[in-house]
Amino acid sequence: MRRSDRPSLADVAQAAGVSAQTVSRVVNGHEGVVPETRARVLESLKAIGYQPNTAARALATGRYGAIGVLVFSVSRLGDVRSLSGITQAAGRAGRAIQLLSLEEATAARVDSGIAALSASEVDGLVLVEADLLERFDVAVRPGLPLVTTDAVPGPFPSVDTDQAAGARAAVEHLLALGHRTVHHLAGPATSRAAQVRARTWEEVLREAGRPVPPPVVGDWTSASGHRAGHLLAGLPDGEVTAVFSANDQMALGLLRALHERGRRVPQDVSVVGFDDVAEAGDYWPPLTTVHQDFETVGEHCVRILLEEIAHPGRHRTGTTVVPVHLELRASTAPPPA
């Protein structure tokens, strides 16, 4: 092959020791190729520098071999971990990713972002943290498959972790330790996940016949958790013995504030977070928290989207729920005597 020649499917097939048809199936993301063969073909594609002609493939198959992904913030750890699961699953399926991140989630930006991805060379879209779609009237290219995460049931299939089960496990754990009630450090009111966690926290307390203290609202950041921690630590001694934080980053700021105010964790105040970020076990003390499997959420998004792409006439709805569990560490204990 001369240096100026463009590698072909036949070149890849020869390098991988398979047929050109098998290479074509891998390149176009078709099922029915055993994992070992798919891996060998992908390695050969990379080794000889094969670049598919997307325009020609789109004309021949009606598909581009790429997935569009819209995230509303790559600074939130949950979004980053979901995105990691999406990219890994897409890579295993031989699909490229076109990523668009919107740090400012206004109606105009969301609408233009979806319009830009819909008009580009993608076969379908994944919208991460798509609860914002409930507030905005956005347009998606007709016939373009779409899968969302963290959205209420609607016209598109969705994937979410079991938010309510996680919040219930957190609050019931604290009550079982003997705490009279549980204070809540809530996420922003614009977040559906924060709303579900706060609503479940209140439901569990009312079911148990316990007082429901007013929640303190943060914005997912450790700085807001730090401010909330000083507010909670300023209440009379003994009034706050347990706090359920809507995410781990706010719990981190909360732990710092309690330390600064001389409140020991867990001897004086127990703290439970939500997410189980990679560093949660290195907080001081190590944080008891609800574990969310964000990577599995991303994998389900790609699997469902590929099914929608492969069967354009079969449109599914509903939510695929990924289980959660409470990861017990050292930040919770019975209340002080």
Short mmCIF file of C-alpha atoms in Angstrom, two decimals:
data_model
loop_
_atom_site.label_atom_id
_atom_site.label_comp_id
_atom_site.label_asym_id
_atom_site.label_seq_id
_atom_site.Cartn_x
_atom_site.Cartn_y
_atom_site.Cartn_z
CA MET A 1 0.00 0.00 0.00
CA ARG A 2 1.47 3.34 -1.03
CA ARG A 3 1.74 6.09 1.59
CA SER A 4 -0.79 8.21 -0.30
CA ASP A 5 -3.37 5.44 -0.47
CA ARG A 6 -6.35 5.58 1.90
CA PRO A 7 -6.71 2.33 3.91
CA SER A 8 -9.77 0.34 2.88
CA LEU A 9 -12.04 -2.19 4.56
CA ALA A 10 -10.15 -4.91 2.67
CA ASP A 11 -6.89 -3.73 4.25
CA VAL A 12 -8.43 -3.91 7.70
CA ALA A 13 -9.92 -7.33 6.98
CA GLN A 14 -6.53 -8.66 5.87
CA ALA A 15 -4.81 -7.27 8.98
CA ALA A 16 -7.46 -8.71 11.32
CA GLY A 17 -7.77 -12.03 9.52
CA VAL A 18 -11.53 -11.67 8.94
CA SER A 19 -13.84 -10.94 6.05
CA ALA A 20 -14.55 -7.43 4.78
CA GLN A 21 -18.20 -8.03 5.69
CA THR A 22 -17.22 -8.59 9.33
CA VAL A 23 -15.21 -5.37 9.33
CA SER A 24 -18.20 -3.55 7.84
CA ARG A 25 -20.46 -4.89 10.58
CA VAL A 26 -18.06 -3.67 13.28
CA VAL A 27 -17.62 -0.24 11.68
CA ASN A 28 -21.38 0.23 11.35
CA GLY A 29 -22.11 -0.92 14.89
CA HIS A 30 -24.10 -4.02 13.99
CA GLU A 31 -24.66 -6.79 16.49
CA GLY A 32 -23.70 -10.42 15.90
CA VAL A 33 -19.90 -10.04 16.06
CA VAL A 34 -18.27 -11.98 18.88
CA PRO A 35 -16.37 -9.74 21.35
CA GLU A 36 -12.95 -11.25 20.55
CA THR A 37 -13.40 -10.66 16.83
CA ARG A 38 -14.77 -7.14 17.40
CA ALA A 39 -11.74 -6.29 19.56
CA ARG A 40 -9.35 -7.61 16.92
CA VAL A 41 -11.03 -5.59 14.18
CA LEU A 42 -11.00 -2.41 16.28
CA GLU A 43 -7.30 -2.89 16.99
CA SER A 44 -6.61 -3.34 13.28
CA LEU A 45 -8.65 -0.23 12.46
CA LYS A 46 -6.47 1.73 14.84
CA ALA A 47 -3.20 0.15 13.71
CA ILE A 48 -3.55 0.96 10.01
CA GLY A 49 -5.32 4.29 10.51
CA TYR A 50 -8.59 3.48 8.77
CA GLN A 51 -10.98 6.43 8.70
CA PRO A 52 -14.52 5.64 7.55
CA ASN A 53 -16.08 7.87 4.92
CA THR A 54 -19.07 9.02 6.94
CA ALA A 55 -20.77 10.68 4.03
CA ALA A 56 -20.55 7.54 1.88
CA ARG A 57 -21.65 5.33 4.76
CA ALA A 58 -24.60 7.58 5.52
CA LEU A 59 -25.71 7.39 1.90
CA ALA A 60 -25.40 3.61 1.88
CA THR A 61 -26.81 2.80 5.32
CA GLY A 62 -28.65 5.92 6.46
CA ARG A 63 -26.38 6.01 9.55
CA TYR A 64 -23.32 8.00 10.58
CA GLY A 65 -21.93 5.75 13.29
CA ALA A 66 -21.89 8.55 15.88
CA ILE A 67 -23.92 9.42 18.98
CA GLY A 68 -24.58 12.96 20.16
CA VAL A 69 -24.31 13.59 23.91
CA LEU A 70 -25.54 16.76 25.61
CA VAL A 71 -24.58 17.42 29.22
CA PHE A 72 -25.59 20.46 31.22
CA SER A 73 -22.42 20.62 33.32
CA VAL A 74 -19.17 18.67 33.16
CA SER A 75 -18.28 20.07 36.60
CA ARG A 76 -20.80 17.81 38.38
CA LEU A 77 -19.23 14.50 39.34
CA GLY A 78 -22.35 12.48 38.58
CA ASP A 79 -22.50 13.85 35.04
CA VAL A 80 -18.82 13.08 34.48
CA ARG A 81 -19.24 9.47 35.65
CA SER A 82 -22.36 8.98 33.53
CA LEU A 83 -20.48 10.41 30.56
CA SER A 84 -17.65 7.95 31.22
CA GLY A 85 -20.11 5.05 31.05
CA ILE A 86 -21.60 6.42 27.82
CA THR A 87 -18.24 6.83 26.07
CA GLN A 88 -17.00 3.39 27.13
CA ALA A 89 -20.20 1.66 25.99
CA ALA A 90 -20.20 3.60 22.72
CA GLY A 91 -16.56 2.66 22.10
CA ARG A 92 -17.29 -1.03 22.63
CA ALA A 93 -20.10 -0.72 20.07
CA GLY A 94 -17.79 1.00 17.56
CA ARG A 95 -19.62 4.34 17.86
CA ALA A 96 -18.04 7.78 17.99
CA ILE A 97 -19.23 10.50 20.41
CA GLN A 98 -20.08 14.10 19.62
CA LEU A 99 -20.14 15.92 22.96
CA LEU A 100 -21.72 19.27 23.75
CA SER A 101 -21.63 20.75 27.25
CA LEU A 102 -23.83 23.62 28.41
CA GLU A 103 -22.53 25.25 31.57
CA GLU A 104 -25.45 27.69 31.58
CA ALA A 105 -28.78 25.86 31.26
CA THR A 106 -31.04 28.54 29.84
CA ALA A 107 -33.95 27.79 27.51
CA ALA A 108 -32.15 29.36 24.54
CA ARG A 109 -28.92 27.45 25.13
CA VAL A 110 -30.66 24.11 25.65
CA ASP A 111 -32.76 24.59 22.52
CA SER A 112 -29.77 25.64 20.39
CA GLY A 113 -27.63 22.82 21.80
CA ILE A 114 -30.17 20.14 20.93
CA ALA A 115 -30.74 21.73 17.52
CA ALA A 116 -27.00 21.74 16.80
CA LEU A 117 -26.56 18.08 17.72
CA SER A 118 -29.75 17.08 15.89
CA ALA A 119 -28.48 18.73 12.72
CA SER A 120 -25.03 17.13 12.91
CA GLU A 121 -23.89 13.70 11.71
CA VAL A 122 -25.30 11.63 14.58
CA ASP A 123 -27.69 8.68 14.65
CA GLY A 124 -29.19 9.50 18.05
CA LEU A 125 -28.90 11.64 21.16
CA VAL A 126 -28.29 11.07 24.86
CA LEU A 127 -29.25 13.92 27.18
CA VAL A 128 -27.58 13.71 30.61
CA GLU A 129 -29.45 15.30 33.56
CA ALA A 130 -32.39 15.94 31.26
CA ASP A 131 -34.78 17.17 33.97
CA LEU A 132 -34.41 20.59 32.37
CA LEU A 133 -36.44 19.38 29.39
CA GLU A 134 -39.52 19.56 31.60
CA ARG A 135 -39.19 23.34 31.72
CA PHE A 136 -38.14 24.10 28.17
CA ASP A 137 -39.91 23.63 24.86
CA VAL A 138 -37.16 22.11 22.71
CA ALA A 139 -37.22 20.64 19.24
CA VAL A 140 -35.57 17.36 18.25
CA ARG A 141 -35.09 16.34 14.62
CA PRO A 142 -38.08 14.16 13.64
CA GLY A 143 -37.24 10.49 13.76
CA LEU A 144 -33.98 11.03 15.69
CA PRO A 145 -33.80 8.55 18.61
CA LEU A 146 -33.31 10.18 22.02
CA VAL A 147 -32.56 8.72 25.46
CA THR A 148 -32.41 10.79 28.65
CA THR A 149 -31.18 10.44 32.22
CA ASP A 150 -32.86 11.83 35.34
CA ALA A 151 -36.08 12.81 33.60
CA VAL A 152 -39.73 12.30 34.49
CA PRO A 153 -41.55 9.70 32.37
CA GLY A 154 -42.32 11.27 29.02
CA PRO A 155 -42.13 10.70 25.26
CA PHE A 156 -38.53 9.42 25.39
CA PRO A 157 -36.97 6.40 27.12
CA SER A 158 -35.06 7.35 30.26
CA VAL A 159 -32.48 5.84 32.63
CA ASP A 160 -32.16 6.80 36.28
CA THR A 161 -30.89 5.45 39.58
CA ASP A 162 -33.44 4.67 42.30
CA GLN A 163 -33.38 8.09 43.93
CA ALA A 164 -36.25 7.42 46.33
CA ALA A 165 -34.85 4.10 47.54
CA GLY A 166 -31.49 5.71 48.22
CA ALA A 167 -32.95 8.58 50.23
CA ARG A 168 -35.17 6.20 52.18
CA ALA A 169 -32.21 3.97 53.05
CA ALA A 170 -30.22 6.98 54.29
CA VAL A 171 -32.95 8.37 56.54
CA GLU A 172 -34.07 4.99 57.88
CA HIS A 173 -30.47 4.15 58.75
CA LEU A 174 -30.17 7.30 60.87
CA LEU A 175 -33.51 6.71 62.59
CA ALA A 176 -32.55 3.10 63.32
CA LEU A 177 -29.44 4.37 65.13
CA GLY A 178 -31.76 6.17 67.54
CA HIS A 179 -31.80 9.75 66.27
CA ARG A 180 -35.03 11.58 67.10
CA THR A 181 -35.13 13.23 63.67
CA VAL A 182 -32.91 13.92 60.66
CA HIS A 183 -32.07 17.33 59.22
CA HIS A 184 -31.70 17.64 55.44
CA LEU A 185 -29.15 19.51 53.37
CA ALA A 186 -31.10 19.66 50.10
CA GLY A 187 -29.98 20.21 46.51
CA PRO A 188 -31.30 23.06 44.33
CA ALA A 189 -35.03 23.24 43.66
CA THR A 190 -34.39 23.12 39.90
CA SER A 191 -33.07 19.55 40.14
CA ARG A 192 -35.50 16.65 39.88
CA ALA A 193 -33.09 14.38 41.75
CA ALA A 194 -32.91 16.88 44.61
CA GLN A 195 -36.71 17.10 44.71
CA VAL A 196 -37.11 13.30 44.91
CA ARG A 197 -34.53 13.01 47.69
CA ALA A 198 -36.09 15.83 49.71
CA ARG A 199 -39.62 14.50 49.25
CA THR A 200 -38.58 11.00 50.32
CA TRP A 201 -36.70 12.35 53.37
CA GLU A 202 -39.89 14.10 54.51
CA GLU A 203 -42.07 11.04 53.79
CA VAL A 204 -39.87 8.75 55.90
CA LEU A 205 -39.92 11.16 58.85
CA ARG A 206 -43.70 11.57 58.69
CA GLU A 207 -44.23 7.82 58.40
CA ALA A 208 -42.14 7.36 61.54
CA GLY A 209 -44.03 10.11 63.39
CA ARG A 210 -40.90 12.25 63.73
CA PRO A 211 -40.55 16.05 63.53
CA VAL A 212 -39.71 17.43 60.07
CA PRO A 213 -37.19 20.27 60.46
CA PRO A 214 -36.96 22.87 57.71
CA PRO A 215 -34.40 21.82 55.08
CA VAL A 216 -31.32 23.88 54.32
CA VAL A 217 -30.88 24.30 50.56
CA GLY A 218 -27.51 24.16 48.81
CA ASP A 219 -26.39 24.15 45.18
CA TRP A 220 -24.49 20.82 45.06
CA THR A 221 -21.12 22.48 45.84
CA SER A 222 -18.97 21.91 48.92
CA ALA A 223 -19.01 25.68 49.52
CA SER A 224 -22.80 25.63 49.92
CA GLY A 225 -22.46 22.63 52.24
CA HIS A 226 -19.97 24.60 54.33
CA ARG A 227 -22.40 27.51 54.66
CA ALA A 228 -25.23 25.14 55.55
CA GLY A 229 -23.04 23.43 58.13
CA HIS A 230 -22.49 26.69 59.98
CA LEU A 231 -26.24 27.33 59.97
CA LEU A 232 -26.96 23.89 61.40
CA ALA A 233 -24.13 24.12 63.93
CA GLY A 234 -25.58 27.44 65.12
CA LEU A 235 -28.77 25.75 66.35
CA PRO A 236 -29.03 24.92 70.08
CA ASP A 237 -26.89 22.07 71.36
CA GLY A 238 -28.51 18.68 70.88
CA GLU A 239 -31.03 19.87 68.29
CA VAL A 240 -29.03 18.59 65.31
CA THR A 241 -27.71 15.05 65.77
CA ALA A 242 -28.15 13.69 62.23
CA VAL A 243 -27.95 15.23 58.74
CA PHE A 244 -28.80 13.68 55.38
CA SER A 245 -26.95 15.56 52.63
CA ALA A 246 -28.35 15.35 49.09
CA ASN A 247 -24.86 14.78 47.67
CA ASP A 248 -21.32 14.04 48.82
CA GLN A 249 -19.78 17.36 47.77
CA MET A 250 -22.13 19.30 50.06
CA ALA A 251 -21.46 16.72 52.78
CA LEU A 252 -17.75 17.51 52.49
CA GLY A 253 -18.36 21.19 53.22
CA LEU A 254 -20.75 20.22 56.00
CA LEU A 255 -18.09 18.06 57.68
CA ARG A 256 -15.62 20.95 57.61
CA ALA A 257 -18.11 23.40 59.12
CA LEU A 258 -19.06 20.99 61.90
CA HIS A 259 -15.35 20.52 62.70
CA GLU A 260 -14.82 24.29 62.78
CA ARG A 261 -17.70 24.67 65.22
CA GLY A 262 -16.41 21.95 67.52
CA ARG A 263 -19.05 19.35 66.58
CA ARG A 264 -17.58 15.86 66.37
CA VAL A 265 -18.68 13.48 63.63
CA PRO A 266 -20.17 11.00 64.37
CA GLN A 267 -20.03 11.40 68.19
CA ASP A 268 -22.12 14.60 68.18
CA VAL A 269 -23.59 14.67 64.65
CA SER A 270 -24.02 11.80 62.16
CA VAL A 271 -23.78 12.60 58.44
CA VAL A 272 -24.95 10.60 55.40
CA GLY A 273 -24.27 11.69 51.83
CA PHE A 274 -25.52 10.66 48.39
CA ASP A 275 -23.52 9.57 45.29
CA ASP A 276 -20.53 7.70 46.76
CA VAL A 277 -17.90 9.71 44.90
CA ALA A 278 -14.50 8.09 44.54
CA GLU A 279 -13.09 10.16 47.42
CA ALA A 280 -15.95 9.49 49.87
CA GLY A 281 -13.93 6.85 51.69
CA ASP A 282 -11.12 9.39 52.21
CA TYR A 283 -13.28 12.09 53.84
CA TRP A 284 -12.70 12.50 57.56
CA PRO A 285 -14.38 10.59 58.88
CA PRO A 286 -15.00 8.25 55.91
CA LEU A 287 -18.48 9.10 54.65
CA THR A 288 -21.51 6.83 54.88
CA THR A 289 -23.33 7.50 51.62
CA VAL A 290 -25.76 6.18 49.02
CA HIS A 291 -23.88 4.51 46.17
CA GLN A 292 -25.08 5.38 42.66
CA ASP A 293 -23.77 3.36 39.71
CA PHE A 294 -23.40 6.18 37.19
CA GLU A 295 -21.37 4.04 34.80
CA THR A 296 -24.22 1.53 34.52
CA VAL A 297 -26.61 4.43 33.82
CA GLY A 298 -24.41 5.45 30.88
CA GLU A 299 -24.19 1.89 29.59
CA HIS A 300 -27.97 1.49 29.67
CA CYS A 301 -28.37 4.78 27.79
CA VAL A 302 -26.18 3.56 24.93
CA ARG A 303 -27.79 0.11 24.85
CA ILE A 304 -31.31 1.54 24.63
CA LEU A 305 -30.27 4.15 22.07
CA LEU A 306 -28.67 1.51 19.82
CA GLU A 307 -31.87 -0.54 20.04
CA GLU A 308 -33.85 2.54 18.99
CA ILE A 309 -31.47 3.17 16.08
CA ALA A 310 -31.61 -0.46 14.93
CA HIS A 311 -35.43 -0.54 15.08
CA PRO A 312 -36.62 2.95 14.04
CA GLY A 313 -40.27 1.95 13.96
CA ARG A 314 -40.27 0.56 17.49
CA HIS A 315 -40.38 3.54 19.82
CA ARG A 316 -40.17 2.73 23.52
CA THR A 317 -40.86 4.90 26.56
CA GLY A 318 -40.59 4.46 30.31
CA THR A 319 -37.68 4.56 32.76
CA THR A 320 -34.99 1.94 33.32
CA VAL A 321 -34.14 2.07 37.04
CA VAL A 322 -30.63 1.24 38.26
CA PRO A 323 -30.51 0.01 41.90
CA VAL A 324 -28.58 1.84 44.65
CA HIS A 325 -27.28 0.77 48.05
CA LEU A 326 -26.13 2.41 51.27
CA GLU A 327 -22.36 2.26 51.75
CA LEU A 328 -21.75 2.19 55.51
CA ARG A 329 -18.59 3.91 56.75
CA ALA A 330 -17.59 5.85 59.87
CA SER A 331 -19.65 9.06 59.71
CA THR A 332 -22.74 7.69 61.47
CA ALA A 333 -23.33 6.49 65.04
CA PRO A 334 -26.07 6.56 67.73
CA PRO A 335 -26.89 10.05 69.04
CA PRO A 336 -25.00 11.38 72.07
CA ALA A 337 -26.48 10.36 75.42
#
